[in-house]
Structure formats: structure tokens, C-alpha cells
Amino acid sequence: MTSHRWVGTTLRRERSLQLDNCDREVALGAEVSCESDLMEEESVLRRRAFHEAGHCVVGFYRLGLVPLRSTVVPSGDGQTLGRTDWPYAESPQLAPFIADAGRRLRPMSLAAADEQAARDWIALHVAGEVVAKRLTGVAMPDLAGDDLVKAKWLARYIDLQDPESIIEQISREVDADISEPATWQVIERIADVLLAGSTLERAELARLLAGA
């Protein structure tokens, strides 16, 4: 398994090399805005760290789950910019939604759905983008496309005709929750550690979430 400290050091080294390359290009007279590009990269990485931290904190206080792992390292295939993995099968609340040891979702009737569990799971999915938007003031749903697809799927258990209104309602709830100073401090703490080391494993996440 790759050490998250090694990955974090590698990312910082890559940014240092990019800055060195920019200095050389500027010295050669190339018209590039290297400093601006690097600042933008740092801003995107910070947003990504807060996005994943939001998932971690909201999933913890809404479902009582500690993530298995959270990272801001992009996937090798470029499909994700970061991700947080969850032990969904550990939550009794989610049992009605889960089949195959928690790895696949099965269709179920609205009558069998536990509405509160569905709302809590939707909150987990929308939390990343809600936190990132509070941080930057800018909505970037393209960075949370898979989360929004899952949230909409769950919202249909509550309101088949208008799942978007359910998502909007729960997003407002999440925004109110994360605005609490103590909760935001935990989000900041996790984001800062992700920025420093790129990946957090479950034991360290449990320790950080203990203040949530």
C-alpha cells in the first residue's frame, strides 16, 4: 500500500518542480502566467480537500460511520479527483437499501424505504459540494457529478416526482449543520491533514472525527 505521507511529499515535489519550470520559461521569455496557474492548482486542491472532509464529517454525524479511507489523490483513470470510501454495511439504518454485503444497491418499493435513512444518506452525498460551496462561494456540480446522481437516486424513494426538491431541502439542512463553528473546525482539521498528507486511513479519521 502506498504511504499517504509519500504521496503528499510527491505532490509537493511536483508543485516545486512546476514552479522551477515556470521560472525557466519566464527567464526564456515565454509568455506564461505560471504563478497564477500554480495558485489555481492550489485552490482546486484545497477545494477538493474540503469536499472530502465534508463527506467525512456529515457521514459521521448523520449515519455514525467512520470512513474507511479519504483521499485527494486523483484516480489513475482520471475518473475521480478524490474519494472517500465507506463501510455502508456497518450501518443498521442502511440495511434496507443494501444487498451483496453492502457493495450493491437493490431496487425496493417506497413502502419499504426508511425515509430518515435515505435523508441521511443523501446528506452524506451532497455534503462535499455543500462544504466546498461554503468555502469558495461558487457551486461546481461537475466536481460532484457522481454524488449528485446517487443523491437523486435516493431522493426518488422519498418523492418520485420531484427528487430535486428533496435534494435542495437536505442541502439546506447540511449547510446549516456545517455552519456550526465546532463542526466547521472539524472539517477544517480534516481538510488540512488531507492537504498535508493527501490520504487519511480509518484510524486517523476516527481520531479527527472524535471532535465532530
GROMACS .gro file of C-alpha atoms in nm:
model
  212
    1MET     CA    1   0.000   0.000   0.000
    2THR     CA    2   0.134   0.344  -0.087
    3SER     CA    3   0.210   0.563   0.214
    4HIS     CA    4  -0.004   0.876   0.222
    5ARG     CA    5   0.299   1.068   0.351
    6TRP     CA    6   0.498   0.958   0.046
    7VAL     CA    7   0.214   1.066  -0.185
    8GLY     CA    8   0.185   1.402  -0.013
    9THR     CA    9   0.560   1.459  -0.041
   10THR     CA   10   0.545   1.361  -0.408
   11LEU     CA   11   0.265   1.608  -0.480
   12ARG     CA   12   0.455   1.887  -0.308
   13ARG     CA   13   0.771   1.795  -0.501
   14GLU     CA   14   0.577   1.803  -0.829
   15ARG     CA   15   0.446   2.151  -0.748
   16SER     CA   16   0.802   2.263  -0.666
   17LEU     CA   17   0.924   2.126  -0.998
   18GLN     CA   18   0.641   2.304  -1.178
   19LEU     CA   19   0.749   2.631  -1.017
   20ASP     CA   20   1.111   2.569  -1.121
   21ASN     CA   21   0.998   2.501  -1.477
   22CYS     CA   22   0.790   2.817  -1.476
   23ASP     CA   23   1.090   3.020  -1.362
   24ARG     CA   24   1.291   2.879  -1.652
   25GLU     CA   25   1.015   2.954  -1.901
   26VAL     CA   26   0.982   3.310  -1.779
   27ALA     CA   27   1.358   3.353  -1.794
   28LEU     CA   28   1.345   3.240  -2.155
   29GLY     CA   29   1.081   3.500  -2.233
   30ALA     CA   30   0.783   3.264  -2.260
   31GLU     CA   31   0.452   3.442  -2.201
   32VAL     CA   32   0.308   3.223  -1.930
   33SER     CA   33   0.126   3.303  -1.611
   34CYS     CA   34   0.292   3.031  -1.405
   35GLU     CA   35   0.230   3.183  -1.066
   36SER     CA   36  -0.138   3.220  -1.148
   37ASP     CA   37  -0.157   2.862  -1.273
   38LEU     CA   38   0.003   2.729  -0.955
   39MET     CA   39  -0.228   2.936  -0.736
   40GLU     CA   40  -0.526   2.795  -0.925
   41GLU     CA   41  -0.394   2.441  -0.875
   42GLU     CA   42  -0.355   2.501  -0.501
   43SER     CA   43  -0.708   2.643  -0.487
   44VAL     CA   44  -0.854   2.337  -0.663
   45LEU     CA   45  -0.665   2.103  -0.429
   46ARG     CA   46  -0.788   2.295  -0.123
   47ARG     CA   47  -1.146   2.281  -0.251
   48ARG     CA   48  -1.110   1.909  -0.309
   49ALA     CA   49  -0.979   1.856   0.047
   50PHE     CA   50  -1.275   2.042   0.197
   51HIS     CA   51  -1.512   1.850  -0.031
   52GLU     CA   52  -1.388   1.514   0.101
   53ALA     CA   53  -1.374   1.645   0.460
   54GLY     CA   54  -1.740   1.743   0.426
   55HIS     CA   55  -1.833   1.388   0.329
   56CYS     CA   56  -1.639   1.253   0.628
   57VAL     CA   57  -1.797   1.480   0.889
   58VAL     CA   58  -2.157   1.465   0.766
   59GLY     CA   59  -2.144   1.088   0.716
   60PHE     CA   60  -2.014   1.056   1.072
   61TYR     CA   61  -2.277   1.267   1.244
   62ARG     CA   62  -2.573   1.164   1.027
   63LEU     CA   63  -2.501   0.790   0.996
   64GLY     CA   64  -2.245   0.727   1.269
   65LEU     CA   65  -1.996   0.591   1.017
   66VAL     CA   66  -1.620   0.644   1.011
   67PRO     CA   67  -1.487   0.630   0.653
   68LEU     CA   68  -1.250   0.353   0.558
   69ARG     CA   69  -1.030   0.599   0.373
   70SER     CA   70  -1.037   0.950   0.230
   71THR     CA   71  -0.800   1.090  -0.031
   72VAL     CA   72  -0.743   1.389  -0.257
   73VAL     CA   73  -0.524   1.187  -0.492
   74PRO     CA   74  -0.690   1.161  -0.837
   75SER     CA   75  -0.764   0.810  -0.960
   76GLY     CA   76  -0.530   0.661  -1.215
   77ASP     CA   77  -0.803   0.658  -1.480
   78GLY     CA   78  -0.889   1.023  -1.420
   79GLN     CA   79  -1.248   0.940  -1.324
   80THR     CA   80  -1.227   1.091  -0.975
   81LEU     CA   81  -1.032   1.386  -0.833
   82GLY     CA   82  -1.057   1.239  -0.484
   83ARG     CA   83  -1.279   0.997  -0.297
   84THR     CA   84  -1.399   0.879   0.041
   85ASP     CA   85  -1.477   0.509   0.092
   86TRP     CA   86  -1.748   0.399   0.335
   87PRO     CA   87  -1.833   0.082   0.530
   88TYR     CA   88  -2.203   0.111   0.447
   89ALA     CA   89  -2.274  -0.244   0.560
   90GLU     CA   90  -2.190  -0.142   0.919
   91SER     CA   91  -2.493   0.087   0.941
   92PRO     CA   92  -2.819  -0.079   1.053
   93GLN     CA   93  -3.001   0.227   0.914
   94LEU     CA   94  -2.889   0.143   0.563
   95ALA     CA   95  -2.964  -0.230   0.578
   96PRO     CA   96  -3.292  -0.197   0.385
   97PHE     CA   97  -3.104  -0.036   0.096
   98ILE     CA   98  -2.810  -0.273   0.074
   99ALA     CA   99  -2.755  -0.615  -0.081
  100ASP     CA  100  -2.447  -0.825  -0.155
  101ALA     CA  101  -2.261  -0.737   0.169
  102GLY     CA  102  -2.316  -0.366   0.122
  103ARG     CA  103  -2.149  -0.339  -0.214
  104ARG     CA  104  -2.453  -0.310  -0.441
  105LEU     CA  105  -2.781  -0.128  -0.408
  106ARG     CA  106  -3.101  -0.315  -0.481
  107PRO     CA  107  -3.433  -0.172  -0.601
  108MET     CA  108  -3.700  -0.154  -0.337
  109SER     CA  109  -4.052  -0.021  -0.304
  110LEU     CA  110  -4.119   0.318  -0.149
  111ALA     CA  111  -4.318   0.148   0.126
  112ALA     CA  112  -4.009  -0.046   0.238
  113ALA     CA  113  -3.776   0.251   0.245
  114ASP     CA  114  -3.667   0.409   0.568
  115GLU     CA  115  -3.712   0.777   0.486
  116GLN     CA  116  -3.480   0.909   0.755
  117ALA     CA  117  -3.202   0.674   0.650
  118ALA     CA  118  -3.249   0.786   0.290
  119ARG     CA  119  -3.230   1.150   0.400
  120ASP     CA  120  -2.913   1.086   0.599
  121TRP     CA  121  -2.752   0.908   0.306
  122ILE     CA  122  -2.848   1.191   0.072
  123ALA     CA  123  -2.689   1.432   0.321
  124LEU     CA  124  -2.366   1.234   0.303
  125HIS     CA  125  -2.362   1.255  -0.077
  126VAL     CA  126  -2.440   1.627  -0.104
  127ALA     CA  127  -2.212   1.729   0.184
  128GLY     CA  128  -1.894   1.751  -0.021
  129GLU     CA  129  -2.029   2.010  -0.260
  130VAL     CA  130  -2.219   2.199   0.012
  131VAL     CA  131  -1.895   2.237   0.210
  132ALA     CA  132  -1.693   2.333  -0.098
  133LYS     CA  133  -1.951   2.594  -0.194
  134ARG     CA  134  -1.947   2.742   0.158
  135LEU     CA  135  -1.566   2.759   0.136
  136THR     CA  136  -1.548   2.929  -0.205
  137GLY     CA  137  -1.893   3.075  -0.261
  138VAL     CA  138  -1.900   2.905  -0.600
  139ALA     CA  139  -2.103   2.597  -0.698
  140MET     CA  140  -1.916   2.345  -0.915
  141PRO     CA  141  -2.153   2.048  -0.951
  142ASP     CA  142  -1.932   1.898  -1.224
  143LEU     CA  143  -1.687   1.809  -0.945
  144ALA     CA  144  -1.961   1.619  -0.762
  145GLY     CA  145  -2.148   1.458  -1.050
  146ASP     CA  146  -2.142   1.103  -0.914
  147ASP     CA  147  -2.250   1.225  -0.570
  148LEU     CA  148  -2.547   1.409  -0.719
  149VAL     CA  149  -2.652   1.105  -0.924
  150LYS     CA  150  -2.656   0.891  -0.608
  151ALA     CA  151  -2.842   1.159  -0.412
  152LYS     CA  152  -3.109   1.181  -0.680
  153TRP     CA  153  -3.148   0.803  -0.687
  154LEU     CA  154  -3.211   0.800  -0.311
  155ALA     CA  155  -3.438   1.106  -0.325
  156ARG     CA  156  -3.673   0.917  -0.553
  157TYR     CA  157  -3.758   0.689  -0.259
  158ILE     CA  158  -3.897   0.997  -0.081
  159ASP     CA  159  -4.051   1.186  -0.373
  160LEU     CA  160  -4.060   1.003  -0.703
  161GLN     CA  161  -4.197   1.303  -0.892
  162ASP     CA  162  -3.969   1.576  -0.759
  163PRO     CA  163  -3.642   1.436  -0.619
  164GLU     CA  164  -3.463   1.766  -0.686
  165SER     CA  165  -3.671   1.943  -0.420
  166ILE     CA  166  -3.569   1.678  -0.165
  167ILE     CA  167  -3.203   1.728  -0.251
  168GLU     CA  168  -3.236   2.106  -0.219
  169GLN     CA  169  -3.409   2.071   0.117
  170ILE     CA  170  -3.144   1.836   0.257
  171SER     CA  171  -2.864   2.051   0.115
  172ARG     CA  172  -3.001   2.344   0.316
  173GLU     CA  173  -3.006   2.126   0.627
  174VAL     CA  174  -2.644   2.026   0.570
  175ASP     CA  175  -2.541   2.386   0.512
  176ALA     CA  176  -2.699   2.485   0.844
  177ASP     CA  177  -2.526   2.197   1.022
  178ILE     CA  178  -2.178   2.271   0.888
  179SER     CA  179  -2.212   2.640   0.971
  180GLU     CA  180  -2.186   2.549   1.339
  181PRO     CA  181  -1.835   2.663   1.447
  182ALA     CA  182  -1.745   2.335   1.617
  183THR     CA  183  -1.847   2.131   1.310
  184TRP     CA  184  -1.661   2.360   1.071
  185GLN     CA  185  -1.347   2.329   1.285
  186VAL     CA  186  -1.352   1.952   1.243
  187ILE     CA  187  -1.399   1.993   0.867
  188GLU     CA  188  -1.102   2.232   0.855
  189ARG     CA  189  -0.890   1.995   1.061
  190ILE     CA  190  -0.953   1.702   0.827
  191ALA     CA  191  -0.902   1.916   0.517
  192ASP     CA  192  -0.572   2.047   0.650
  193VAL     CA  193  -0.444   1.696   0.719
  194LEU     CA  194  -0.554   1.583   0.372
  195LEU     CA  195  -0.366   1.876   0.219
  196ALA     CA  196  -0.055   1.786   0.417
  197GLY     CA  197  -0.063   1.412   0.355
  198SER     CA  198  -0.309   1.354   0.067
  199THR     CA  199  -0.473   1.043   0.218
  200LEU     CA  200  -0.624   0.954   0.556
  201GLU     CA  201  -0.686   0.600   0.674
  202ARG     CA  202  -0.968   0.496   0.906
  203ALA     CA  203  -0.784   0.506   1.240
  204GLU     CA  204  -0.668   0.862   1.187
  205LEU     CA  205  -1.009   0.968   1.059
  206ALA     CA  206  -1.171   0.825   1.372
  207ARG     CA  207  -0.936   1.032   1.586
  208LEU     CA  208  -1.008   1.351   1.392
  209LEU     CA  209  -1.383   1.293   1.388
  210ALA     CA  210  -1.392   1.245   1.764
  211GLY     CA  211  -1.433   1.621   1.791
  212ALA     CA  212  -1.730   1.634   1.549
   0.00000   0.00000   0.00000
